[in-house]
Amino acid sequence: PFVIWLFLNAAIGRLLPRFVLTRGELLTIFSMLWVVGALPQWGWSDYWIAIVAAPSYMATPENQWADLLLPYLPWHALPELTPRVIDNFWMGLPKGSSVPWDGWIGVTIQWLVASMAMLVFGICIVVLFQRQWVDAEKLSFPLAVMPLDLTEGVDGERKVPNLFYSWLFWVGFAVIFLPLLYNVGTYFFLGLPQFILYIDRMTLILPEPFGSLTFRVLPLVLAVTYLCPLDILGSLVLFFLLSVVKLGALNTIGFEVGESGQQLRGAEILSMESYGALIFVAVWSVWLARRHLKDIWKQVSTGEGDSADVRLYRMAIAGLVLSAAAVVAWGVFLGANVLVAAVAFSGMAISFFVVVKLIAATGFPYLMPNWAHAKGESLITDLIGSSQLSQQQVVAFKMFTGNAFFGNIRLPAWPALPHHFKIFSLRENPRRVVAVVLVAFPVGFVVAVWASLQTAYEHGGTTHLMLAFRMIYDQTTHLIQNPRVFDPGKWAIWLLGFFEAAGLAILRSRYYWFSLHPMALAFQNTQGTNIYWFSLFLVWFVKLILLRYGGIQAYRAGKPLFYGMGIGYVVAVIVSGVVDVIWFPVEGHRVHDW
């Protein structure tokens, strides 16, 4: 939608200049859309409605949910258990019936309030660290710089982005748009082969036991990661390729870690190593900000310094404490005890914090931890052990850390926050800047849930939601039947990753020529790097050549080319979608995917 407005606004600027949107209004559209971008169908809302509607209807003797789960589920946080609400959700509405909104209003409000607490916690975290990231660590914020560059010139006399007057921008646009436009033509002429480079993943099968390599060229990734520092790009690619070698070696040896029945093998071992590195990156980030945090505490406790800063930081710390308490209380409301809820929330907050900072540093939006680590689940199941938890605690813990609460692996809202505060000055107008987020998120949540429910009741949830809920409940029954115990072997792998990352950080701080970044170890074998390592490699290689032979001037000159590639891709997706709506409304065509 932001790209649509860029072109529409340029046309309005020529024809009806009085109605043209300002640069600030366009950037507000961008920020609000990003805050809610992970909420709609098959982002978060489909997972949430499927999970909360599934247990009573999908319980069978085979899956044992009735015995192991149903007595312990937080029914007060689930929709009304009546056939008109649950049966019709899965099978579709009878003719003449309407969607039973009343059965969902209460539960939607509950989950929204809990999610708002998690959002407020994220806002407060970013407020406390933003100045450190901008002034001291000088993160690049590519996903804020790109929309700023794309809207530069909108408030001038021509009312058109300056980039639209760059021939390199249109070269990049054409390189991507024209092949995808050709693909749209193949919708009507079935004998024509498609141009698959920008839409398909290609797989290279490696010799045993090294598995395979995925090659994916996604123009959007090329566009935004062009602004990523060269050392981080190279580190991400190198550590991914090393992980392929390590995985092959582990599979060859047959190495495994853990007690009988709960061993980690192959990719699971790499995942635990990465988790140790991720926790170190969090600790390291706080350590780097120690002086900044000390200054904040001095301002908050004494009132010294700029009154606007004192007021902002006091509100941030108060909001941090209150929102954390509210999220933990939500875990207790779901049935967990305070300790379990607090530990799970701590793991969740640490992972989210690291992801948010590193997306701000790289512009790589697919930088996502392994799902077991994203919400603190493995902290309890693999490191601490679940054998001391009752069935009630296990069920509540999985509901709290699963896809139902605050998104799935695509984290909602949080990654947008530091970029939103980079685009708009939090210090000059904190109320309005924060209000944009606090308005966009609940509106986006309600609209997304409404759309998901409407689709489920019209077509029947069994047609498209069966995979959205099974994992959490099947995993919960498995964990109840196979409790995990404290395991020194898993701690050893975790500590290995922690100290490996620490060694990389020390080497970076001591030797200017050492460029490997510890964050790459934390994401060495995750979904994002697995799929997009080749796109990252292409950007790294081009930037390396430009900087080595043309310097910073050549790098800056290349920005319009890469921006044009990203915009060309988005416009092609829009064109394909419009064609499908008009001529192929039933079957459609795949044009954008992982």
XYZ file of C-alpha atoms in Angstrom, residues 101-563:
463
model
C -19.704 -12.311 16.747
C -20.997 -12.280 20.316
C -19.231 -15.580 20.989
C -15.884 -13.997 20.079
C -16.050 -10.449 21.423
C -15.031 -11.248 25.001
C -12.142 -13.532 24.116
C -10.859 -11.107 21.454
C -10.776 -8.278 23.999
C -8.866 -10.443 26.497
C -6.144 -11.446 24.044
C -5.944 -7.919 22.650
C -5.404 -6.392 26.102
C -2.641 -8.922 26.853
C -1.044 -8.232 23.473
C -1.213 -4.485 24.082
C 0.766 -5.043 27.285
C 3.436 -6.866 25.269
C 3.432 -4.025 22.744
C 3.843 -1.385 25.461
C 6.748 -3.367 26.918
C 8.417 -3.313 23.496
C 7.847 0.432 23.118
C 9.445 1.081 26.510
C 12.452 -1.124 25.733
C 13.070 0.685 22.449
C 12.640 4.115 24.075
C 15.336 3.234 26.620
C 17.815 1.932 24.014
C 17.036 4.052 20.942
C 19.526 6.844 21.608
C 22.262 4.300 22.334
C 21.581 2.544 19.032
C 21.455 5.782 17.023
C 24.218 7.881 18.593
C 26.685 5.426 20.127
C 26.400 2.227 18.096
C 25.280 4.020 14.932
C 23.018 1.264 13.657
C 22.134 1.764 10.005
C 18.298 1.392 10.249
C 17.930 0.439 6.544
C 14.186 -0.078 6.846
C 13.824 3.533 8.003
C 16.359 5.004 5.580
C 14.705 3.453 2.519
C 11.231 5.033 2.988
C 12.905 8.325 3.933
C 14.844 8.240 0.662
C 11.776 7.191 -1.317
C 9.759 10.162 -0.040
C 12.486 12.777 -0.344
C 11.266 15.546 -2.635
C 7.551 14.929 -2.094
C 7.203 18.249 -0.257
C 9.043 20.151 -3.007
C 7.588 22.030 -5.927
C 7.381 18.954 -8.158
C 5.535 16.846 -5.531
C 7.375 13.806 -6.883
C 10.052 11.721 -5.119
C 13.534 12.732 -6.227
C 14.354 9.088 -6.946
C 11.794 9.076 -9.756
C 14.157 11.370 -11.677
C 17.065 8.916 -11.417
C 17.658 6.796 -14.514
C 19.336 4.126 -12.358
C 16.137 3.809 -10.327
C 14.186 2.982 -13.472
C 16.857 0.573 -14.686
C 16.525 -1.356 -11.415
C 12.742 -1.137 -11.696
C 12.731 -2.531 -15.243
C 15.171 -5.370 -14.464
C 12.644 -6.785 -12.005
C 9.284 -5.523 -13.246
C 9.529 -6.526 -16.911
C 10.252 -10.256 -16.344
C 7.432 -10.435 -13.795
C 5.113 -8.565 -16.171
C 5.976 -11.182 -18.775
C 4.909 -13.817 -16.231
C 1.535 -12.093 -15.953
C 1.226 -12.546 -19.734
C 1.769 -16.292 -19.301
C -1.456 -16.423 -17.265
C -3.317 -15.952 -20.554
C -0.985 -17.953 -22.814
C -0.433 -21.240 -21.043
C 2.209 -22.503 -23.446
C 4.710 -19.803 -22.507
C 7.353 -20.750 -19.921
C 7.531 -18.602 -16.786
C 10.538 -16.579 -15.672
C 11.123 -18.172 -12.279
C 14.258 -16.433 -10.955
C 12.376 -13.965 -8.743
C 9.489 -16.198 -7.683
C 10.862 -19.688 -7.044
C 13.320 -21.285 -4.676
C 15.882 -23.490 -6.383
C 17.482 -26.359 -4.496
C 20.940 -27.838 -4.966
C 21.230 -31.338 -3.507
C 24.650 -31.728 -1.907
C 26.534 -34.993 -1.463
C 25.515 -36.955 1.607
C 25.430 -36.092 4.456
C 25.368 -32.343 3.734
C 21.728 -32.052 2.728
C 20.923 -29.237 0.299
C 21.336 -25.532 -0.422
C 18.436 -23.234 -1.247
C 18.945 -20.458 -3.792
C 16.398 -17.653 -3.588
C 16.687 -14.250 -5.247
C 14.103 -11.944 -3.688
C 14.361 -8.359 -4.976
C 12.926 -6.903 -1.767
C 15.739 -8.505 0.245
C 18.284 -7.185 -2.255
C 16.842 -3.677 -1.914
C 16.759 -3.360 1.866
C 19.954 -5.247 2.707
C 21.959 -3.063 0.307
C 22.059 -0.641 3.243
C 23.285 -3.334 5.654
C 26.927 -3.049 6.818
C 29.286 -5.205 4.775
C 30.718 -7.069 7.773
C 27.280 -8.236 8.937
C 26.272 -9.379 5.443
C 29.475 -11.363 5.043
C 29.138 -12.853 8.536
C 25.579 -14.028 7.881
C 26.597 -15.773 4.666
C 29.782 -17.317 6.106
C 28.164 -18.673 9.261
C 25.292 -20.153 7.289
C 27.699 -22.000 4.986
C 29.698 -23.129 8.026
C 26.480 -24.444 9.554
C 25.942 -26.622 6.470
C 29.410 -28.101 6.972
C 28.878 -28.546 10.714
C 25.508 -30.200 10.128
C 27.071 -32.603 7.668
C 29.824 -33.458 10.142
C 27.324 -34.027 12.962
C 25.221 -36.294 10.748
C 28.301 -38.240 9.651
C 29.513 -38.815 13.186
C 26.005 -39.423 14.515
C 26.752 -37.115 17.429
C 23.889 -36.508 19.834
C 23.465 -34.744 23.165
C 21.027 -35.383 25.974
C 19.424 -37.992 28.137
C 17.697 -40.971 26.574
C 14.432 -39.961 24.942
C 15.264 -36.240 24.746
C 18.439 -36.160 22.689
C 19.409 -33.304 20.418
C 20.752 -34.253 17.003
C 22.099 -32.425 13.978
C 20.144 -29.230 13.388
C 18.856 -29.269 16.977
C 22.416 -29.089 18.282
C 23.159 -26.123 16.009
C 19.948 -24.522 17.203
C 21.004 -24.837 20.850
C 24.439 -23.449 20.002
C 22.703 -20.497 18.326
C 20.513 -19.965 21.379
C 23.600 -19.546 23.540
C 24.942 -17.015 21.039
C 21.612 -15.174 20.995
C 21.604 -14.806 24.782
C 25.178 -13.504 24.638
C 24.178 -10.903 22.026
C 21.460 -9.724 24.441
C 23.937 -9.501 27.333
C 26.493 -7.809 25.081
C 23.923 -5.261 23.906
C 23.114 -4.298 27.493
C 26.837 -4.130 28.321
C 27.510 -1.808 25.402
C 24.702 0.434 26.639
C 25.796 0.405 30.299
C 26.854 4.069 30.387
C 23.734 5.150 28.563
C 21.523 3.174 30.952
C 23.433 4.599 33.922
C 22.783 8.123 32.617
C 19.088 7.307 32.203
C 18.856 6.068 35.779
C 20.592 9.187 37.040
C 18.121 11.402 35.171
C 15.130 9.377 36.359
C 16.202 9.214 40.010
C 17.473 12.792 40.405
C 15.489 14.719 37.815
C 18.699 16.277 36.454
C 19.037 16.946 32.757
C 16.616 17.929 30.034
C 13.071 17.916 31.422
C 11.680 16.301 28.255
C 14.180 13.426 28.544
C 13.493 12.986 32.271
C 9.760 12.818 31.652
C 10.132 10.422 28.722
C 12.455 8.023 30.563
C 10.349 8.050 33.713
C 7.292 7.112 31.680
C 9.296 4.416 29.878
C 10.505 2.782 33.095
C 7.049 2.946 34.670
C 5.528 1.484 31.503
C 8.203 -1.222 31.398
C 7.426 -2.419 34.925
C 3.645 -2.227 34.586
C 3.486 -3.896 31.175
C 5.855 -6.691 32.263
C 3.642 -7.319 35.276
C 0.585 -7.367 33.019
C 2.112 -9.929 30.628
C 3.164 -12.182 33.508
C -0.341 -11.796 34.949
C -1.709 -12.935 31.591
C 0.416 -16.084 31.838
C -1.029 -16.674 35.303
C -4.527 -16.035 33.902
C -3.868 -18.839 31.394
C -3.089 -21.181 34.300
C 0.675 -20.915 34.845
C 2.182 -20.077 38.211
C 4.033 -16.804 38.615
C 7.513 -18.351 38.323
C 6.767 -20.227 35.083
C 5.076 -17.177 33.565
C 7.966 -14.899 34.571
C 10.654 -17.237 33.191
C 8.778 -17.729 29.911
C 8.216 -13.988 29.577
C 11.902 -13.308 30.249
C 12.953 -15.681 27.480
C 10.403 -14.112 25.152
C 11.538 -10.555 25.911
C 15.232 -11.403 25.434
C 14.672 -13.016 22.022
C 12.415 -10.206 20.827
C 14.919 -7.584 22.003
C 17.788 -9.184 20.075
C 15.719 -9.616 16.900
C 14.520 -6.015 17.007
C 18.017 -4.604 17.454
C 19.552 -6.761 14.752
C 16.843 -5.971 12.201
C 17.569 -2.303 12.948
C 21.258 -3.012 12.298
C 20.816 -5.100 9.135
C 17.514 -4.247 7.448
C 17.063 -8.014 6.945
C 13.432 -8.568 7.996
C 13.689 -12.359 7.827
C 16.116 -12.396 10.742
C 14.078 -14.719 12.952
C 15.305 -17.072 15.677
C 14.442 -20.741 15.709
C 10.851 -20.951 16.881
C 11.663 -22.912 20.043
C 13.806 -19.973 21.194
C 11.598 -17.097 20.033
C 9.267 -17.169 23.017
C 11.451 -18.734 25.664
C 10.062 -22.240 25.239
C 13.393 -24.066 25.019
C 14.632 -22.199 28.086
C 12.226 -24.312 30.121
C 11.784 -27.462 28.040
C 15.432 -28.093 27.082
C 17.597 -26.253 29.613
C 15.659 -26.135 32.886
C 13.472 -29.175 32.223
C 9.709 -29.645 32.380
C 9.632 -32.670 34.681
C 8.878 -30.473 37.703
C 5.830 -28.932 36.040
C 2.344 -30.271 36.600
C 0.021 -30.977 33.679
C -1.735 -27.709 34.414
C 1.553 -25.811 34.211
C 2.629 -27.525 30.983
C -0.671 -26.725 29.256
C -0.627 -23.093 30.419
C 3.050 -22.706 29.499
C 2.445 -23.949 25.946
C -0.594 -21.685 25.512
C 1.503 -18.744 26.671
C 4.500 -19.451 24.429
C 2.683 -20.827 21.375
C 1.400 -19.133 18.231
C -1.738 -17.868 19.942
C -0.093 -15.142 22.008
C 1.575 -12.218 20.247
C 2.272 -13.716 16.883
C 4.076 -16.624 15.384
C 7.675 -16.605 14.154
C 6.950 -13.348 12.290
C 7.093 -11.009 15.282
C 4.338 -8.383 15.176
C 4.929 -4.653 15.716
C 8.229 -4.831 17.655
C 10.568 -4.783 14.588
C 8.806 -1.630 13.351
C 9.317 0.327 16.583
C 12.982 1.446 16.352
C 12.482 2.373 12.707
C 9.310 4.308 13.534
C 11.227 6.221 16.219
C 14.039 6.811 13.723
C 11.692 8.234 11.090
C 9.814 10.444 13.543
C 11.417 12.288 16.430
C 10.359 10.654 19.670
C 12.029 13.400 21.680
C 10.236 16.280 19.970
C 6.748 14.823 19.927
C 6.608 11.633 22.023
C 2.848 11.545 22.526
C 1.949 11.716 18.862
C 4.679 9.303 17.779
C 3.676 6.664 20.351
C -0.027 7.268 19.682
C 0.464 6.192 16.060
C 1.563 2.745 17.265
C -1.051 2.462 20.014
C -3.818 3.276 17.537
C -2.585 1.189 14.608
C -2.029 -2.037 16.541
C -5.493 -2.572 18.119
C -7.260 -1.449 14.945
C -5.110 -3.822 12.895
C -5.702 -6.670 15.356
C -9.482 -6.261 15.337
C -9.658 -5.952 11.538
C -7.388 -8.983 11.052
C -9.422 -11.129 13.457
C -12.644 -9.964 11.828
C -11.343 -10.922 8.367
C -10.091 -14.317 9.555
C -13.354 -15.133 11.320
C -15.406 -14.001 8.322
C -13.431 -16.281 6.037
C -13.631 -19.245 8.424
C -17.394 -19.000 8.906
C -18.068 -18.447 5.192
C -15.910 -21.285 3.866
C -15.361 -23.505 6.907
C -12.160 -23.510 8.910
C -11.424 -27.122 7.966
C -10.655 -25.967 4.424
C -7.623 -23.880 5.369
C -6.905 -23.829 9.119
C -6.163 -27.454 9.963
C -2.391 -26.928 10.064
C -2.585 -23.765 12.148
C -3.422 -25.383 15.477
C -2.131 -28.959 15.478
C 1.458 -28.225 16.411
C 0.771 -26.570 19.756
C -1.637 -29.211 21.078
C 0.257 -32.219 19.754
C 3.486 -30.823 21.184
C 1.774 -30.243 24.525
C 0.512 -33.831 24.767
C 3.955 -35.107 23.794
C 5.608 -32.950 26.461
C 3.167 -34.197 29.103
C 3.860 -37.807 28.167
C 7.613 -37.257 27.783
C 8.726 -34.712 30.364
C 12.197 -33.219 29.927
C 14.788 -33.246 32.702
C 17.694 -30.951 33.481
C 20.449 -31.931 31.070
C 24.135 -30.916 31.475
C 24.890 -31.929 27.875
C 22.437 -29.403 26.475
C 23.832 -26.746 28.792
C 27.296 -27.534 27.421
C 26.158 -26.870 23.853
C 24.380 -23.686 24.987
C 27.505 -22.478 26.784
C 29.619 -23.312 23.725
C 27.495 -20.959 21.638
C 27.561 -18.304 24.361
C 31.359 -18.303 24.642
C 31.907 -18.595 20.892
C 29.870 -15.409 20.452
C 31.771 -13.795 23.327
C 35.071 -14.644 21.644
C 33.903 -13.087 18.388
C 32.819 -9.927 20.227
C 36.179 -9.648 22.002
C 38.103 -10.116 18.754
C 35.972 -7.422 17.063
C 36.683 -5.001 19.886
C 40.470 -5.690 19.936
C 41.305 -5.972 16.223
C 39.882 -3.523 13.701
C 40.423 -5.982 10.821
C 38.353 -8.750 12.438
C 34.938 -8.370 10.838
C 32.947 -11.453 11.897
C 29.875 -10.487 13.888
C 28.547 -12.692 16.753
C 24.943 -12.113 15.695
C 25.582 -14.282 12.626
C 26.264 -17.261 14.903
C 22.931 -16.655 16.645
C 21.122 -16.992 13.306
C 23.409 -19.488 11.563
C 20.774 -22.088 10.691
C 17.457 -20.260 10.898
C 14.705 -20.117 8.302
C 15.630 -16.649 7.084
C 19.303 -17.370 6.479
C 18.547 -20.829 5.040
C 16.312 -19.347 2.355
C 17.955 -15.985 1.664
C 21.683 -16.569 2.138
C 22.231 -16.341 -1.624
C 20.414 -12.991 -1.859
C 22.608 -11.750 0.990
C 25.696 -13.058 -0.795
C 24.783 -11.213 -3.999
C 24.362 -7.929 -2.132
C 27.598 -8.499 -0.192
C 29.540 -9.181 -3.387
C 28.192 -6.115 -5.216
C 28.831 -3.839 -2.230
C 32.335 -5.228 -1.804
C 33.190 -4.443 -5.443
C 31.633 -0.967 -5.297
C 33.351 0.020 -2.062
C 36.716 -1.395 -3.058
C 36.930 0.180 -6.498
C 34.603 3.170 -6.243
C 34.496 4.004 -2.560
C 31.575 5.476 -0.705
C 30.548 7.546 -3.745
C 29.990 4.407 -5.827
C 28.016 2.841 -2.981
C 25.741 5.882 -2.724
C 25.341 5.987 -6.489
C 24.113 2.382 -6.440
C 21.269 3.024 -4.000
C 18.721 4.129 -6.644
C 19.360 0.927 -8.624
C 18.575 -1.307 -5.657
C 15.625 0.831 -4.563
